[in-house]
Every structure is written in structure tokens, then in C-alpha cells.
CSV table of C-alpha atoms in Angstrom, one decimal:
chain,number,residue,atom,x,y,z
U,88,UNK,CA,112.8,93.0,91.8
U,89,UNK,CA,112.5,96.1,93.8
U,90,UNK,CA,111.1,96.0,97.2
U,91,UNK,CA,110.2,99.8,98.9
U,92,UNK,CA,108.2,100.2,102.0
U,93,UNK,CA,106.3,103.1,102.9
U,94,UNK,CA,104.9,104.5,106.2
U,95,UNK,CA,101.9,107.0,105.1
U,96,UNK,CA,99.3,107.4,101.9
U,97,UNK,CA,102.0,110.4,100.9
U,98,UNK,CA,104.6,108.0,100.5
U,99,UNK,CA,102.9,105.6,98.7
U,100,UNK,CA,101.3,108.4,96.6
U,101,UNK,CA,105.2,110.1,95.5
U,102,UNK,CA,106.6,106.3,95.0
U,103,UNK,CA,103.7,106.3,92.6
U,104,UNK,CA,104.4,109.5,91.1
U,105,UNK,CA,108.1,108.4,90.5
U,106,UNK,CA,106.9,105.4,88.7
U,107,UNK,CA,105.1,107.9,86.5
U,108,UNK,CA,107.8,110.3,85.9
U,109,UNK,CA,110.0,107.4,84.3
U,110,UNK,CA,107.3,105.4,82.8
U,111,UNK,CA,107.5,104.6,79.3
U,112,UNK,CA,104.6,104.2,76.5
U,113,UNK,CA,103.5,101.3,76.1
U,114,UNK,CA,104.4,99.9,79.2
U,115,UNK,CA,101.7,97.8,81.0
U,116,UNK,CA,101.4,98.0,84.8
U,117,UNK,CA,100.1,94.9,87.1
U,118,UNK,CA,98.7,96.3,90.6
U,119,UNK,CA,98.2,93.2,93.2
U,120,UNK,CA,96.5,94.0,96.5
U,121,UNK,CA,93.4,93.9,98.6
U,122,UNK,CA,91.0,96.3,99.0
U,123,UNK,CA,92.0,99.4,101.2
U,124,UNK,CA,95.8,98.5,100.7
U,125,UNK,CA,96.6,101.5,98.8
U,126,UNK,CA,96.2,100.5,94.8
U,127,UNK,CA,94.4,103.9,94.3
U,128,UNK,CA,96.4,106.4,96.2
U,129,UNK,CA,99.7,104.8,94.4
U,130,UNK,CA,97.8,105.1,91.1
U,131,UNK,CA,97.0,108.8,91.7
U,132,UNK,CA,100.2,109.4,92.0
U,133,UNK,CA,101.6,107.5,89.4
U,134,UNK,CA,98.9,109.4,87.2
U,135,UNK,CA,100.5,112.4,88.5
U,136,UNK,CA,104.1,111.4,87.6
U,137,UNK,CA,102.4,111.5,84.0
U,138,UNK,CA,101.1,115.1,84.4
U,139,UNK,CA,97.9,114.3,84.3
U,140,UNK,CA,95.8,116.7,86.9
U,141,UNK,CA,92.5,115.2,86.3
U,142,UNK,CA,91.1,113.9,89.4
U,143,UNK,CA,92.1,110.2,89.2
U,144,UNK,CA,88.7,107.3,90.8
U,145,UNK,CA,89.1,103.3,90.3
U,146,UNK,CA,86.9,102.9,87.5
U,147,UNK,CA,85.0,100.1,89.3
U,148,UNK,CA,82.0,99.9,87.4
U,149,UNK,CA,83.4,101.2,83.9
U,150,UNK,CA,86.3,98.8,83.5
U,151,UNK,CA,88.7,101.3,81.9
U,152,UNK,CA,89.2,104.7,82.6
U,153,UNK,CA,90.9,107.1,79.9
U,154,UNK,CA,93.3,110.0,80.2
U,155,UNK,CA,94.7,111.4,77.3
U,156,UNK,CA,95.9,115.5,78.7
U,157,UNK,CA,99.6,114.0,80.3
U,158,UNK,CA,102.6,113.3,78.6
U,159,UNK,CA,101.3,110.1,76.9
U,160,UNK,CA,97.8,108.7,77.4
U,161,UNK,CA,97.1,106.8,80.8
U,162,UNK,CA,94.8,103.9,80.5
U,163,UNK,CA,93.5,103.1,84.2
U,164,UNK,CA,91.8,99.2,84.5
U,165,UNK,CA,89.7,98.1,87.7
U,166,UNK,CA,88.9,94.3,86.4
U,167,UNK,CA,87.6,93.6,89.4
U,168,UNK,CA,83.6,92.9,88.7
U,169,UNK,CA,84.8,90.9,85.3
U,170,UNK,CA,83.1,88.0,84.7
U,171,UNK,CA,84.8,86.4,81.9
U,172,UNK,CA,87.7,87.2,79.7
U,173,UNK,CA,85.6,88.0,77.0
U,174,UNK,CA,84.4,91.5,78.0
U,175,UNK,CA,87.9,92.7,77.9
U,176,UNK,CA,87.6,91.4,74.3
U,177,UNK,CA,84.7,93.6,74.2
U,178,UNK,CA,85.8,96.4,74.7
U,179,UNK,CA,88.6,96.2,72.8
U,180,UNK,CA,91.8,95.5,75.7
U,181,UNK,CA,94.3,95.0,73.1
U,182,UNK,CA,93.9,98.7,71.9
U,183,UNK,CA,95.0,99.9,75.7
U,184,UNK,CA,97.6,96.9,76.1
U,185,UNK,CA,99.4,97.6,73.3
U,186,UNK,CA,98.8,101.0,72.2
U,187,UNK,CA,101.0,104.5,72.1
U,188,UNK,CA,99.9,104.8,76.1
U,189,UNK,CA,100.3,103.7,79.8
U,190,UNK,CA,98.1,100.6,80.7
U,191,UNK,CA,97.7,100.2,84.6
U,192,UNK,CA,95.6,96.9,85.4
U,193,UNK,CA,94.1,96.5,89.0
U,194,UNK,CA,92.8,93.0,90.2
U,195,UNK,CA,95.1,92.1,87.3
U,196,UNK,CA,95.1,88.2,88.7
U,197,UNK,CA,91.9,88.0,87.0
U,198,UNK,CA,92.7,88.1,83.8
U,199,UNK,CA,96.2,86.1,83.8
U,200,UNK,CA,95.6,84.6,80.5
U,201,UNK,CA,95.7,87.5,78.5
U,202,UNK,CA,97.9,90.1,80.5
U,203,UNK,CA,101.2,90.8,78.1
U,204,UNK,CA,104.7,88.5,78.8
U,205,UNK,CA,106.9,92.3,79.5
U,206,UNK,CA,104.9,94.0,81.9
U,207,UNK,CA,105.9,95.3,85.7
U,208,UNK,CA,103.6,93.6,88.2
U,209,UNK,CA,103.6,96.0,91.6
U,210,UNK,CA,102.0,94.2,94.9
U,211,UNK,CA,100.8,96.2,97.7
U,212,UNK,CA,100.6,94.7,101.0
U,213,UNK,CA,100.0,95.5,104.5
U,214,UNK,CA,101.4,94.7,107.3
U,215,UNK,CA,99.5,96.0,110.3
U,216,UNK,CA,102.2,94.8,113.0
U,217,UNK,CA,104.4,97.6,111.4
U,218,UNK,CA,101.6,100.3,111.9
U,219,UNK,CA,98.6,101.1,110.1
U,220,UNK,CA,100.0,103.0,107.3
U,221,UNK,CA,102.7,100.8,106.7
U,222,UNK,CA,102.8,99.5,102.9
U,223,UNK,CA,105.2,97.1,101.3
U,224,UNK,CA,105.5,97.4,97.7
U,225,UNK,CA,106.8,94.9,95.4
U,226,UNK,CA,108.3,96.0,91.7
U,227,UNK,CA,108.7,93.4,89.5
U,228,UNK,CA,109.6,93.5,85.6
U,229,UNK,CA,108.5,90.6,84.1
């Protein structure tokens, strides 16, 4: 487990980016955190660290956004307004989860019961005693 905290959206966004320079495909990210903690500015980053230059949005109300001109293919889930289980069956989740790419899962709680055993779950948390930009992120290879 790897703990890092950060003090402004430009840290967050180049721990990201780090993350992305030694990610691996087929490697499926967990991000953990409320809204307005941060999950997209990290995931911009990380999105960068794949060279991917494409301007990088949660896909809130698509479910999965695709991004095949980096390195490897980035595979960017916002699970957020899923109602059941069965739409990521829909549209196909094991394709993303286990495919030649980078799978990144936001609100990834929601869908416990089919997330894969290896995957690195990342938390983002604020702590507004420590300032307003303050972020602790939690790295965790499970």
C-alpha cells in the first residue's frame, strides 16, 4: 500500500500521469472518492501518462469512455448512474476488463461483485483541515 498526499490539482494531475507512465495493459484501476475530490483531474493525468492528448471528461452519462491513440488503449468507466449489474453485462464490461488495454473504474464500489481479484484500487480523500487542495491518495494492489 502506497499512501502520497498532494497539495494542488497539479499534483494530483502529475501523480496521475506517473501512474500512467508505468501502467501496464491490462491492468484494471479502482478510483474511490466523492464528488469534487479530484477522481477526474488524477484521471487526466493518468490518461496523459499514456500519451493520450485527447481532452479527457467523466463519461457520466455514457458509462465508458474509449481511447485508443496512446500507448495502449485507455478504457475510462464513470458507473456512477448504474442501476444494476446487468448493464455492464450489456455493454459488454468483460471486453474493457480484460482486454489488450487500461481499464479505469470510477464509483467502482458499485459494482464490487464483478470488479477483477488483481486490480489497484486508488482512494481520494480530502481533508479540508489540511487546506482546500489537500488530497490523500491511497494505492493499493489487490
Amino acid at each position: 500500500m502506497l499512501v502520497i498526499e498532494t497539495r494542488s490539482a497539479e499534483e494530483t494531475y502529475e501523480l496521475g500521469k506517473k501512474l500512467g507512465e508505468k501502467a501496464q495493459k491490462g491492468e484494471v484501476y479502482t478510483l474511490i472518492g466523492d464528488l469534487g475530490v479530484g477522481k477526474t483531474v488524477f484521471t487526466q493525468g493518468l490518461a496523459k501518462g499514456l500519451q493520450i492528448d485527447e481532452p479527457i471528461n467523466s463519461p457520466t452519462f455514457t458509462i465508458v469512455q474509449e481511447y485508443g491513440e496512446g500507448r495502449m488503449p485507455f478504457y475510462h468507466f464513470d458507473v456512477y448512474r448504474i442501476g444494476d449489474v446487468e448493464e455492464m453485462e450489456e455493454i459488454g464490461y468483460e471486453d474493457y476488463f480484460y482486454g489488450e488495454g487500461l481499464t479505469m473504474i470510477e464509483w467502482s464500489n458499485l459494482i464490487e461483485e464483478i470488479l477483477p481479484e488483481h486490480r489497484k484500487e486508488i482512494t481520494i480523500e480530502k481533508d479540508l483541515e489540511k487546506g482546500f487542495d489537500y488530497r490523500k491518495i491511497t494505492i493499493k494492489d489487490l
